[in-house]
XYZ file of C-alpha atoms in Angstrom:
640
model
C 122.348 188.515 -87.137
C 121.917 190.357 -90.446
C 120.723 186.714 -91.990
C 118.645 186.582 -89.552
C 117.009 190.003 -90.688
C 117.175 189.591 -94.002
C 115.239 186.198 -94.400
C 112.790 187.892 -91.958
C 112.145 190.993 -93.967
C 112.139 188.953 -97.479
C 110.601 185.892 -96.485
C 108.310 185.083 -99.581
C 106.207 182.341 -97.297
C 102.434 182.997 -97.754
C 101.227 184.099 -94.426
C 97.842 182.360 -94.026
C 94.898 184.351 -94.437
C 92.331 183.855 -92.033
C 88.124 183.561 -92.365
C 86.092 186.211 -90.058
C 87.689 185.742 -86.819
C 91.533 185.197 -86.076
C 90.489 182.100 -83.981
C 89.599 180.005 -87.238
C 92.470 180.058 -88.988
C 93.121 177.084 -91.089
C 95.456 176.148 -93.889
C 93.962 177.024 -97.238
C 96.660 176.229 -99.508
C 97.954 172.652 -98.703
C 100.271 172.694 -101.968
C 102.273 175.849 -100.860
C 102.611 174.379 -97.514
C 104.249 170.904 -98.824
C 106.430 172.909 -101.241
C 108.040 174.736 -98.328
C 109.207 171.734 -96.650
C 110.419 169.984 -99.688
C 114.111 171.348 -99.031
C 116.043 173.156 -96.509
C 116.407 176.274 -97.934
C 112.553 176.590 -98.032
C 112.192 175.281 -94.395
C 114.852 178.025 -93.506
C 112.511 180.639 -94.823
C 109.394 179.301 -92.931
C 111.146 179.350 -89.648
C 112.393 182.697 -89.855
C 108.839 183.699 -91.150
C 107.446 182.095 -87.286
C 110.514 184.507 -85.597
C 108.800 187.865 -88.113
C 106.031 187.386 -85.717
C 108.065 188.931 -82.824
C 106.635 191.770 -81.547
C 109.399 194.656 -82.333
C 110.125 195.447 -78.542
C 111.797 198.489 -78.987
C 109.578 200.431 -81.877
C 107.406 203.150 -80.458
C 104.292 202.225 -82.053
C 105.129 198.205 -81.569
C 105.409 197.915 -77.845
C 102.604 199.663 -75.936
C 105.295 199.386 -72.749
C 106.927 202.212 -74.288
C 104.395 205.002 -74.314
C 101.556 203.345 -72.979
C 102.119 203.807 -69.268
C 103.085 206.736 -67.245
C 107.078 206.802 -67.873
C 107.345 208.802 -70.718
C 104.962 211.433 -72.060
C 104.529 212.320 -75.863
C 102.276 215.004 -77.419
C 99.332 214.650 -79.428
C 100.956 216.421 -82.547
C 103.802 213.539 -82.344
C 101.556 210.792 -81.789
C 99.901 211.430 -85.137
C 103.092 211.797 -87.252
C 104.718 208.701 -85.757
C 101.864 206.810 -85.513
C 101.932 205.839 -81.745
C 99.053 203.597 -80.818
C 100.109 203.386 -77.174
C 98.939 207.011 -77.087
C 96.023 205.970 -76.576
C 96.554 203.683 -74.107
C 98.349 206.153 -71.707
C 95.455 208.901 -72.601
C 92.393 206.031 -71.551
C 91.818 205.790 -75.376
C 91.204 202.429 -75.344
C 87.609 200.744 -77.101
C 86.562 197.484 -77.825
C 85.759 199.031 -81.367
C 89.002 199.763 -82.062
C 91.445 198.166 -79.873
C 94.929 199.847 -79.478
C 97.851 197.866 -80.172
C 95.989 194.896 -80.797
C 98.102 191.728 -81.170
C 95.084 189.416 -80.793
C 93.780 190.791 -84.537
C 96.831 192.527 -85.544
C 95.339 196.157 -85.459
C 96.894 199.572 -84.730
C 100.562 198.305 -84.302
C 103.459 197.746 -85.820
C 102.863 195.614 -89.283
C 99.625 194.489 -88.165
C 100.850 191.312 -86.795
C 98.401 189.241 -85.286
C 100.301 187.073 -82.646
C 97.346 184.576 -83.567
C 98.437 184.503 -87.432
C 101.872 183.581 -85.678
C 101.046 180.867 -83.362
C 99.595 179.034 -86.673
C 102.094 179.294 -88.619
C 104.493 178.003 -85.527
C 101.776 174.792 -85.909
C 102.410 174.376 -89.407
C 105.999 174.478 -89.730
C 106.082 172.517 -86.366
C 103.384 169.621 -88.578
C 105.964 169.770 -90.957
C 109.257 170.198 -89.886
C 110.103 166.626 -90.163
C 109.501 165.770 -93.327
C 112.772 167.913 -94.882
C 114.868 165.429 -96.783
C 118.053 167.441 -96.860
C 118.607 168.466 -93.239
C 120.275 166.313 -89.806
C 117.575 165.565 -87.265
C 119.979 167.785 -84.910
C 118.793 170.195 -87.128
C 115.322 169.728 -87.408
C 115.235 169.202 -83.276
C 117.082 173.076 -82.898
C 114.788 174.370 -85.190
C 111.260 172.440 -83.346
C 112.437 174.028 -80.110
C 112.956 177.425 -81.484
C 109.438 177.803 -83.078
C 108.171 175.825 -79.720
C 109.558 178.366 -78.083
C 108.460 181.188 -79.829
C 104.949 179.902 -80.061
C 104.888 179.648 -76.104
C 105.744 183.119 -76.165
C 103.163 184.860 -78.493
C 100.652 183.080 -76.038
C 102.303 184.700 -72.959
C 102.336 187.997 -75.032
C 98.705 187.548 -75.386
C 98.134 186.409 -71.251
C 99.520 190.005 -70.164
C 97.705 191.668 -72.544
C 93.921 190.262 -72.906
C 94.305 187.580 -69.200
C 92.499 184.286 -70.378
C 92.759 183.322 -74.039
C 91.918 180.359 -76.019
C 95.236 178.537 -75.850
C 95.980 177.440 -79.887
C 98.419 174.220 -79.356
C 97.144 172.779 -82.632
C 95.463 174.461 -86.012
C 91.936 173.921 -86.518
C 91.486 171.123 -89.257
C 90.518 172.261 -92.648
C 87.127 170.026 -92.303
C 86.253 171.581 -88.886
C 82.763 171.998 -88.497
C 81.436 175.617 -87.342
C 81.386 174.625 -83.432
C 84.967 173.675 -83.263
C 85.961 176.937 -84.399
C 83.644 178.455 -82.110
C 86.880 178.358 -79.519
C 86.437 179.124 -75.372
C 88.784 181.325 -73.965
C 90.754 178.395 -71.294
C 91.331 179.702 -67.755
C 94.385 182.128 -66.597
C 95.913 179.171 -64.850
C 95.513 176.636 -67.900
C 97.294 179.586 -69.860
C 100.246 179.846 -68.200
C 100.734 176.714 -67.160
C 100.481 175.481 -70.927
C 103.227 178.394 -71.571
C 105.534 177.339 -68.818
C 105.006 173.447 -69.063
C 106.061 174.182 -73.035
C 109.234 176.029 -71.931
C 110.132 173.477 -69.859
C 109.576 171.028 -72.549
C 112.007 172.295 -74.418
C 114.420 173.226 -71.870
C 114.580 169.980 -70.762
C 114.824 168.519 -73.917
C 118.486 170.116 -74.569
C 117.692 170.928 -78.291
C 118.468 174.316 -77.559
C 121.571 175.765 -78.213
C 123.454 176.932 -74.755
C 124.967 179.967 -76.801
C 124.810 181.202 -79.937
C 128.114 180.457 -81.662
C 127.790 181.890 -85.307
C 127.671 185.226 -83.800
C 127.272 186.820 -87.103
C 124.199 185.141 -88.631
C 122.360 183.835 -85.464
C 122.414 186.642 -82.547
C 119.009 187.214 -81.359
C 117.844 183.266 -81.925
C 116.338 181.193 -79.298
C 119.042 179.432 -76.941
C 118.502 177.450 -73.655
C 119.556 180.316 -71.619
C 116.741 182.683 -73.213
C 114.008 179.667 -72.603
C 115.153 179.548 -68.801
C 114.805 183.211 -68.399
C 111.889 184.078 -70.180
C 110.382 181.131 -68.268
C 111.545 182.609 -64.786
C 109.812 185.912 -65.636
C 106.320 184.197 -66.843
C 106.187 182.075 -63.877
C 106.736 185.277 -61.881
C 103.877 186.670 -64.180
C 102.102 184.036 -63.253
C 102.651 184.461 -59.608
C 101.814 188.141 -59.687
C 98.756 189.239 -57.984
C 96.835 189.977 -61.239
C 97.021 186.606 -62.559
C 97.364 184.861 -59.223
C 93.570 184.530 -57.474
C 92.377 188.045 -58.345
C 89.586 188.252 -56.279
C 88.290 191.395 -58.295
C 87.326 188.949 -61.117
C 85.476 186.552 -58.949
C 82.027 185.542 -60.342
C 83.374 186.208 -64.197
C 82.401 183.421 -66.040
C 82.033 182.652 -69.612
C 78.690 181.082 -70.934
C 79.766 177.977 -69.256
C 79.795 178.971 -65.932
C 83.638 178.724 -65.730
C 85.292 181.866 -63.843
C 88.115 181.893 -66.500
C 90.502 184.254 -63.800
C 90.597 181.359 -61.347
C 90.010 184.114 -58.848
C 89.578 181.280 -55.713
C 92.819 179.916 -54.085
C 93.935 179.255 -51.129
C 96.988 181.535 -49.760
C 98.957 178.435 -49.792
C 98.498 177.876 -54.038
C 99.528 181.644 -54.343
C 102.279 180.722 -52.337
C 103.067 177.720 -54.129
C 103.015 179.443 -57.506
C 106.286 182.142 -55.646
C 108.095 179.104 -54.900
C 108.222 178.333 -58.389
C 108.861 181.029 -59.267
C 112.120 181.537 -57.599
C 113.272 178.110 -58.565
C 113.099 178.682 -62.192
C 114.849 182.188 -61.455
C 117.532 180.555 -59.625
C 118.141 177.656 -62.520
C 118.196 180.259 -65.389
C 120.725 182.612 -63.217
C 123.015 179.331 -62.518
C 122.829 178.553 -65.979
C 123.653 181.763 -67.421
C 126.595 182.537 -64.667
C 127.938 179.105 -66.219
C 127.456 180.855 -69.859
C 129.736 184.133 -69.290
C 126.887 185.916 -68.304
C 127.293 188.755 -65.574
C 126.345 192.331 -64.824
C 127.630 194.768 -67.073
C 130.562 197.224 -66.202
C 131.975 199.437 -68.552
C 135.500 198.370 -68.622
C 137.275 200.477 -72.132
C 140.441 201.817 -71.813
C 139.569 203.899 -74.933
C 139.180 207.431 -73.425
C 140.512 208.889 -69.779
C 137.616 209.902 -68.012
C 136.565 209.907 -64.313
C 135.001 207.540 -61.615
C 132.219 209.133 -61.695
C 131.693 209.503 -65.822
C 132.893 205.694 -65.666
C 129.973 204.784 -63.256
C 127.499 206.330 -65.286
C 128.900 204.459 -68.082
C 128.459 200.743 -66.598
C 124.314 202.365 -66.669
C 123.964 204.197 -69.696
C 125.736 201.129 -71.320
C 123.951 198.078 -69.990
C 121.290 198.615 -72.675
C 123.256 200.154 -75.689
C 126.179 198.345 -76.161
C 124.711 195.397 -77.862
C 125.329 192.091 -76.835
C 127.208 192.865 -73.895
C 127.559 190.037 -71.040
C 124.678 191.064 -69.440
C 122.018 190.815 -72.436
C 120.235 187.703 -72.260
C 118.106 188.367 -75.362
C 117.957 190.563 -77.632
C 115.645 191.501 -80.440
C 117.792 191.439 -83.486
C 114.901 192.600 -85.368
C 114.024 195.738 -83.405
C 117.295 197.728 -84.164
C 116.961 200.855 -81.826
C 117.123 204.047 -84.199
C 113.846 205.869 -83.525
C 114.234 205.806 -79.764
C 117.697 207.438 -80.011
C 115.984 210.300 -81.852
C 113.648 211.614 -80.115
C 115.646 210.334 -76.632
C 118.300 213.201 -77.397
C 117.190 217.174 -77.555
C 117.004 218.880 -80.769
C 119.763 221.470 -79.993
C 121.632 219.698 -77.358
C 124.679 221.580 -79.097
C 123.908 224.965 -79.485
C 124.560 225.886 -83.247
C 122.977 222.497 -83.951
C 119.593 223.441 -83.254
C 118.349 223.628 -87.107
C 119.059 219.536 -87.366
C 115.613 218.267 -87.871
C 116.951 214.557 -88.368
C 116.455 214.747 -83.843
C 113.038 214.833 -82.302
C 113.750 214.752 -78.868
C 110.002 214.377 -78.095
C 110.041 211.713 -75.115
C 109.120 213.077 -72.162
C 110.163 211.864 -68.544
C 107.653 213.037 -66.201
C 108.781 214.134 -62.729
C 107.176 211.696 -61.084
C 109.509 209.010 -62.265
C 112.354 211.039 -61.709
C 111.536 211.253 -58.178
C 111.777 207.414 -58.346
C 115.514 207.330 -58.153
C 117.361 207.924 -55.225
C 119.616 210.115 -53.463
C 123.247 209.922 -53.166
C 122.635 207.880 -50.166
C 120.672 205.206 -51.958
C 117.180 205.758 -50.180
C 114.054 207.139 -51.459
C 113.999 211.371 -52.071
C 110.963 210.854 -49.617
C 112.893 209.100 -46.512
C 116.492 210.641 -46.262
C 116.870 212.589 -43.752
C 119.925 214.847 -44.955
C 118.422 215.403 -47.963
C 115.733 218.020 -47.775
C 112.850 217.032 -49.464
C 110.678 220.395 -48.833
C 113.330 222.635 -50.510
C 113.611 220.473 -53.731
C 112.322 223.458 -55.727
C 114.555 225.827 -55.281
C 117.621 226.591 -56.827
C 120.975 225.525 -56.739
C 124.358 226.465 -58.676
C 126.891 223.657 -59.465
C 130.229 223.929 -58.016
C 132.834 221.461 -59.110
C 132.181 219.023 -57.139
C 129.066 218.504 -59.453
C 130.834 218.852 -62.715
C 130.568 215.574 -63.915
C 127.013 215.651 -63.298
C 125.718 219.270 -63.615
C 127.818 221.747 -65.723
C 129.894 223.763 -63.152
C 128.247 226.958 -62.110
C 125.023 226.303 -63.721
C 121.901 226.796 -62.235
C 119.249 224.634 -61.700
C 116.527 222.792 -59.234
C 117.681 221.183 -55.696
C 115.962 217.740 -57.160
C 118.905 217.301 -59.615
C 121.836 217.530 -56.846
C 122.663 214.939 -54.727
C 121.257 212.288 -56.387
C 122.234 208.711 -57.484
C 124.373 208.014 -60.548
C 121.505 206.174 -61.968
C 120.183 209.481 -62.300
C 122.570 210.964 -64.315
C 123.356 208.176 -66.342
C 119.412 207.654 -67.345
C 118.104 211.491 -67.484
C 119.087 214.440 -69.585
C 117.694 217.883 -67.581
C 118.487 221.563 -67.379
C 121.929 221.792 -66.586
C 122.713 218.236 -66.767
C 126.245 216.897 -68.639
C 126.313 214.744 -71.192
C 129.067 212.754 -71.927
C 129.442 211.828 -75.684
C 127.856 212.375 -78.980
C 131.428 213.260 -80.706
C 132.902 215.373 -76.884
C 134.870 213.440 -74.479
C 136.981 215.998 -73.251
C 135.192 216.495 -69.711
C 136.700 219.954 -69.833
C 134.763 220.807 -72.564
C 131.703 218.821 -71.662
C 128.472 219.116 -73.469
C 125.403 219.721 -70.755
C 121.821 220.611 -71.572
C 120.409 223.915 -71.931
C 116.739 224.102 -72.446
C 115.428 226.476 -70.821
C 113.830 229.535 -73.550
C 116.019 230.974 -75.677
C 118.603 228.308 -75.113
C 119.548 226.022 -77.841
C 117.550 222.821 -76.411
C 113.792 224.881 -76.119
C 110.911 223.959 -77.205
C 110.682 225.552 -80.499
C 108.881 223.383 -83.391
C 105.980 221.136 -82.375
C 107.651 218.290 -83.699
C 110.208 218.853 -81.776
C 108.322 218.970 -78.382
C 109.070 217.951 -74.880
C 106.818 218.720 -72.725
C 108.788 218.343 -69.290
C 112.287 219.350 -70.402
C 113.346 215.562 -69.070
C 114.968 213.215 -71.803
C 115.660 209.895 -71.446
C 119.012 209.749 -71.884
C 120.076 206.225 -71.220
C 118.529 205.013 -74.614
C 121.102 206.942 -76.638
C 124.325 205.498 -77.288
C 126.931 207.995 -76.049
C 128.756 207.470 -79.760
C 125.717 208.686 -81.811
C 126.161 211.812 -83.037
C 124.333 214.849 -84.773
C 125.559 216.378 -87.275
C 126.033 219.883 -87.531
C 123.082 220.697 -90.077
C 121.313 217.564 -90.579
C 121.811 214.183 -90.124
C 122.950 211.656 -86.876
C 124.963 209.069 -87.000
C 123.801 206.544 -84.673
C 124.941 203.470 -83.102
C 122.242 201.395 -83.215
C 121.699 198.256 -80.612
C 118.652 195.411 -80.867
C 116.683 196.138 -77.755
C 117.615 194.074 -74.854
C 113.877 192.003 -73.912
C 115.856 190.047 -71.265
C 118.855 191.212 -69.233
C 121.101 189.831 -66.115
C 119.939 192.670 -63.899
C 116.477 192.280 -64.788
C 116.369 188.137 -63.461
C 118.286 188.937 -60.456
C 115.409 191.332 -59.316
C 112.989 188.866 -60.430
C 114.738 186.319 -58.222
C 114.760 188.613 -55.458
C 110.982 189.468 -55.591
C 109.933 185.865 -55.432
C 112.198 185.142 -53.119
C 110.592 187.597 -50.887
C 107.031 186.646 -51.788
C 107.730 182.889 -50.825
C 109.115 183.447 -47.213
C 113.115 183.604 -48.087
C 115.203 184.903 -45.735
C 115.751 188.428 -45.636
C 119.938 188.348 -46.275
C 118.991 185.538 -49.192
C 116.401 188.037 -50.935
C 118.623 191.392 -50.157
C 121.199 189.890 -51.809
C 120.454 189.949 -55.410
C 118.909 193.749 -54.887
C 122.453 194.551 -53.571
C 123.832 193.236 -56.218
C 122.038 195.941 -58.907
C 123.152 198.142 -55.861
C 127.021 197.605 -55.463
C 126.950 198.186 -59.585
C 125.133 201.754 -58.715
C 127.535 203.095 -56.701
C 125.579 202.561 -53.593
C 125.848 200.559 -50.201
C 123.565 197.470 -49.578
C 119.748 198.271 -48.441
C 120.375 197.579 -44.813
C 123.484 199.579 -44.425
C 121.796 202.678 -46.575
C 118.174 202.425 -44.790
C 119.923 202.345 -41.223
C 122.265 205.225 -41.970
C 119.606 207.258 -43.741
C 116.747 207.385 -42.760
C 114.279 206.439 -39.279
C 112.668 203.644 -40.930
C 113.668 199.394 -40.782
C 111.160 198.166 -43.376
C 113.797 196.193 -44.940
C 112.793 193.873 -42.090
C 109.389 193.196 -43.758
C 107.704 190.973 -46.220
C 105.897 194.090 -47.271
C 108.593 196.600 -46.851
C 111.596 194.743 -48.908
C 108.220 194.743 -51.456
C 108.354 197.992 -51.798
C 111.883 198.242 -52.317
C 112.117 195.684 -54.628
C 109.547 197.372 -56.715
C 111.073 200.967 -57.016
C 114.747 199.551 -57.465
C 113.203 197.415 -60.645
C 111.482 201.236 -61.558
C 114.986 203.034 -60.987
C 117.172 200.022 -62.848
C 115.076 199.107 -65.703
C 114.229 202.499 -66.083
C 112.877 203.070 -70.132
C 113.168 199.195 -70.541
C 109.538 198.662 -71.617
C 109.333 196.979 -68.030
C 107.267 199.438 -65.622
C 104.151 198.989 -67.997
C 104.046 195.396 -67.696
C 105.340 195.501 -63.855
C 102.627 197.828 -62.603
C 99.765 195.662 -64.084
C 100.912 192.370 -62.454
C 101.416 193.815 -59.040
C 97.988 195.797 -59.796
C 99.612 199.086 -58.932
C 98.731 200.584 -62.107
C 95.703 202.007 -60.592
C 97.312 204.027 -57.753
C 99.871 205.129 -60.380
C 98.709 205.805 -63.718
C 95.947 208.252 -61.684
C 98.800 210.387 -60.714
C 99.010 213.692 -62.660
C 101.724 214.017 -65.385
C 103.474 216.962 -64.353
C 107.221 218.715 -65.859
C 108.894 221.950 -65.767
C 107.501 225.184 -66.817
C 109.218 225.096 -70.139
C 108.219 227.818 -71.863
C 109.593 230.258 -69.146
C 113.243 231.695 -69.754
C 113.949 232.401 -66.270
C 115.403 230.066 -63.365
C 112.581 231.509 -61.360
C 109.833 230.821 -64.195
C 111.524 227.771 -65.630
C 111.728 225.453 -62.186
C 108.129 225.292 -61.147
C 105.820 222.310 -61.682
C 103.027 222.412 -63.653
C 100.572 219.936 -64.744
C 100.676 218.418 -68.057
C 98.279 215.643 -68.154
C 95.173 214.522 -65.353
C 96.334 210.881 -66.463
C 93.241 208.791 -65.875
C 93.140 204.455 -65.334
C 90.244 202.546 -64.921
C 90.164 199.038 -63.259
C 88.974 197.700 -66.700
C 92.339 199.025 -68.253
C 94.274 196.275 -66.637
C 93.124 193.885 -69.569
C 93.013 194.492 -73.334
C 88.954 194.880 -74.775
C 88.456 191.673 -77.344
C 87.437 193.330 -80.544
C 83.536 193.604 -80.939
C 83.685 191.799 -84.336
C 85.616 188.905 -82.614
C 82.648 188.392 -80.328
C 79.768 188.596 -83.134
C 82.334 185.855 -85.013
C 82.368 183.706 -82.124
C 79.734 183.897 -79.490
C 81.409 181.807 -76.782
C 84.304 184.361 -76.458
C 83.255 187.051 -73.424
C 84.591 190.095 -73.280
C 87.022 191.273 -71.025
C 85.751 193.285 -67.547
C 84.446 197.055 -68.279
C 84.414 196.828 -71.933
């Protein structure tokens, strides 16, 4: 892995500068280009400068899926120190002058990397590949495959973001005239199905690796268990109702009459495009089983703690205990250090509150906490012993709460009785947490951020608005030191995980007409690891309702277990666009606690941060302006 990072960050490879438009690009330096494929050293350095191209998943102003969406909040003062594009995103921000986060160009993120700029240098090193002297043709096949692989997915990266683009399978030639560069944007279907007929191209070809076995240069490089997922969840994409015969884009054409969204199929095409689905989910999962992979359970013998500390730790682990049997990929080049700081309160030890090395400034709204469940594994909303009405008012921890809420501490109703996904993924009021140098539950650490406690907002970089921290990004070993400094674990950020497929299964399982028991059973799954009963036993005990029995029903399930599970995974952004939810959602208000209040009283009532606003238009990325002056037969995306 740290090879792997190091030819990425000193890879001395020209990177191909483009003419007006980041359609045309074209070699311009044919002598640089043969000298890199002369040897295999030189080839080495070309490949890994096709994997720099990666978006970093897990960097704040990278991955608009972090901040971009409605699971966690930051403030205007922090956006402008760290440079958070996505800011804009999740504030309506958005222009087709200045596009946010815009890998199309390579604008306003991280590195300015256009994905474009990528996909042509995948073409040249995949044009030249074969012509390195010193190197097996096992070799040079791995290698193809890996930059095939990554060039499919800089496309799909594109498809979520912008819908139809002009699919780049080959570079322009350097004697193109002016019309061939003048590119069309190809329909959503011809998109993804040149993305997923590439994966399976490769996958079928077997140059892939099945695991990586030089653990400690190559973790986070391509395998054939990584191709099978990723292609499960873009066929799922691809299935989604967004992508799959959106009506709402019917009569959008480009300049050739062609109504790029392919918004008119039959019921029986969506359908088809399910089925698929589901069988690519259920190949990569029997591939993967076959690999070692399985869910995650913390199983260390290293400290004595309790069930119930040990069941938040098979949660809060899954994503920060790197390579663990349940990663599927990881970014090796997104090393998660920033999110730890400002995931953990600045004074979560008090004495410690004059450490300025922690932030603590991402927010969980309270909408998303009221995502999780109760106790009884049902929705806050349809249990009927929990009361829903009195969620408000306080409540003082005995110690039967202890390894949850700090014994005798008081705080809201809405933070007892809940699941352990709860308390493994959020740090509130009141709330224990395990780690960071104490794991003597005796002596635990809890959170205490109410005013005049040591967690408060004080220092506007240092700001959470709702008093809610996501907790599950921080390894439990990091630790802050005493006047400055934390020492962190770090861990690549997981893009693909176990869980994550098994709930993709499940959804297209349900979409295509499975069998209820056949699609329940990979939701129960994520369940039984949670502590909690299966969906039918929970939903008959629990509450008055059967809509487990429904197409539509187990749909909605499905879709707030995948909120609750891949909780601060970079997933709900994405997930709410394809199932074109993000309207409904992301024009609920952002609301927290009343943090500036010292009192119980004061403290626990909900007030309004943010009237978030989202427009139909912000389903799709605006093309920048100057792109369209450069190229005429480009339209621009709905509303912009």
């Amino acid at each position: 892995m740290k090879k792997l990072q190091l030819l990425i960050l000193n890879c001395l490879i020209i990177v191909l500068s483009s003419c007006d438009s980041f359609l045309d690009i074209v070699p311009d330096d044919i002598a640089t280009i043969d000298n890199a494929f002369t040897m295999r050293a030189q080839a080495e350095k070309y490949l890994f400068t096709c994997y720099y191209y990666l978006p970093a998943h897990g960097l704040l102003e990278a991955n608009p899926a972090i901040a971009g969406g409605d699971e966690l909040y930051i403030t205007e003062s922090f956006r402008s120190a760290a440079h958070v594009h996505a800011w804009y995103i999740s504030h309506n921000m958005q222009s087709s002058a200045r596009p946010r986060c815009d890998y199309w160009t390579g604008a306003d993120q991280q590195n300015n990397k256009s994905l474009y700029q990528g996909i042509s240098d995948c073409n040249i090193f995949l044009e030249n590949i074969q012509k390195v002297p010193d190197m097996t043709q096992a070799e040079k096949d791995r290698w193809a495959a890996e930059v095939r692989f990554l060039k499919a997915y800089y496309h799909y990266w594109l498809i979520r973001m912008y819908g139809p683009i002009p699919i780049m399978d080959q570079n322009i030639p350097v004697n193109a005239g002016e019309e061939e560069v003048k590119v069309f944007r190809n329909t959503i279907d011809e998109c993804f199905d040149y993305v997923i007929n590439t994966l399976t191209e490769i996958i079928d070809s077997n140059h892939l690796p099945d695991k990586i076995m030089n653990e400690a240069e190559e973790l986070g490089r391509i395998t054939q268990g990584i191709a099978m997922a990723i292609r499960a969840e873009v066929m799922v994409t691809a299935a989604s109702p967004l992508f799959n015969g959106n009506a709402d884009y019917k009569g959008y054409t480009d300049s050739r009459g062609i109504e790029i969204f392919n918004p008119n199929k039959s019921e029986q095409d969506k359908k088809q495009r399910w089925i698929d689905a589901a069988e690519a989910c259920k190949q990569a999962i029997e591939f993967l089983k076959a690999q070692g992979h399985d869910l995650y359970k913390y199983t260390s013998l290293e400290y004595t703690i309790s069930d119930q500390t040990r069941a938040k730790m098979n949660i809060r682990n899954i994503v920060t205990e790197k390579w663990n049997q349940e990663i599927i990929w990881a970014n090796s080049n997104s090393i998660i250090g920033q999110l730890q700081d400002h995931a953990i309160p600045r004074g979560l030890e008090p004495g410690k509150e004059g450490n300025a090395s922690v932030g603590g400034n991402l927010a969980v709204p309270l909408k998303i906490t009221d995502l999780f469940y109760t106790k009884n594994g049902v929705p806050i909303t349809e249990d009927k012993t929990w009361n829903y009405d009195d969620r408000l008012e306080l409540r003082k921890a005995t110690s039967d709460d202890k390894y949850f809420i700090k014994e005798g501490y008081t705080t809201a109703n809405i933070n007892f009785d809940r699941e352990v996904r709860y308390y493994a993924s959020l740090g509130f009021d009141g709330a224990v947490w395990f780690g960071q140098g104490v794991t003597d539950e005796t002596k635990p650490i809890y959170v205490q951020c109410k005013q005049g406690q040591s967690a408060a907002n004080q220092i506007s970089n240092s700001w959470n608005e709702t008093g809610i921290w996501p907790k599950k990004l921080v390894h439990f070993k990091s630790v802050v030191g005493q006047t400055s400094g934390f020492t962190k674990i770090t861990y690549p950020f997981p893009v693909m995980r176990l869980g994550n497929l098994y709930l993709l299964y499940a959804e297209a399982l349900n979409e295509s007409g499975a069998s209820k028991t056949d699609v329940l059973t990979w939701v129960d799954l994520i369940r039984e690891r949670a502590g909690l009963e299966g969906v039918e036993e929970s939903w008959d005990t629990y509450t008055n309702n059967k809509k487990y029995e429904t197409v539509d029903g187990r749909r909605e399930i499905i879709q707030q277990e995948r909120g609750i599970e891949l909780a601060f995974e970079a997933q709900r952004f994405w997930d709410l666009r394809r199932w074109k939810l993000a309207y409904q959602e992301q024009n609920k208000p952002i609301t927290g606690w009343n943090t500036q209040y010292s009192t119980n009283e004061d403290y626990y009532t909900e007030q309004l941060i943010y009237a978030q606003e989202f427009r139909i238009r912000n389903y799709f990325w605006p093309i920048l302006d100057k792109e369209l002056y450069s190229n005429k037969n480009l339209v621009q995306n709905y509303g912009w």
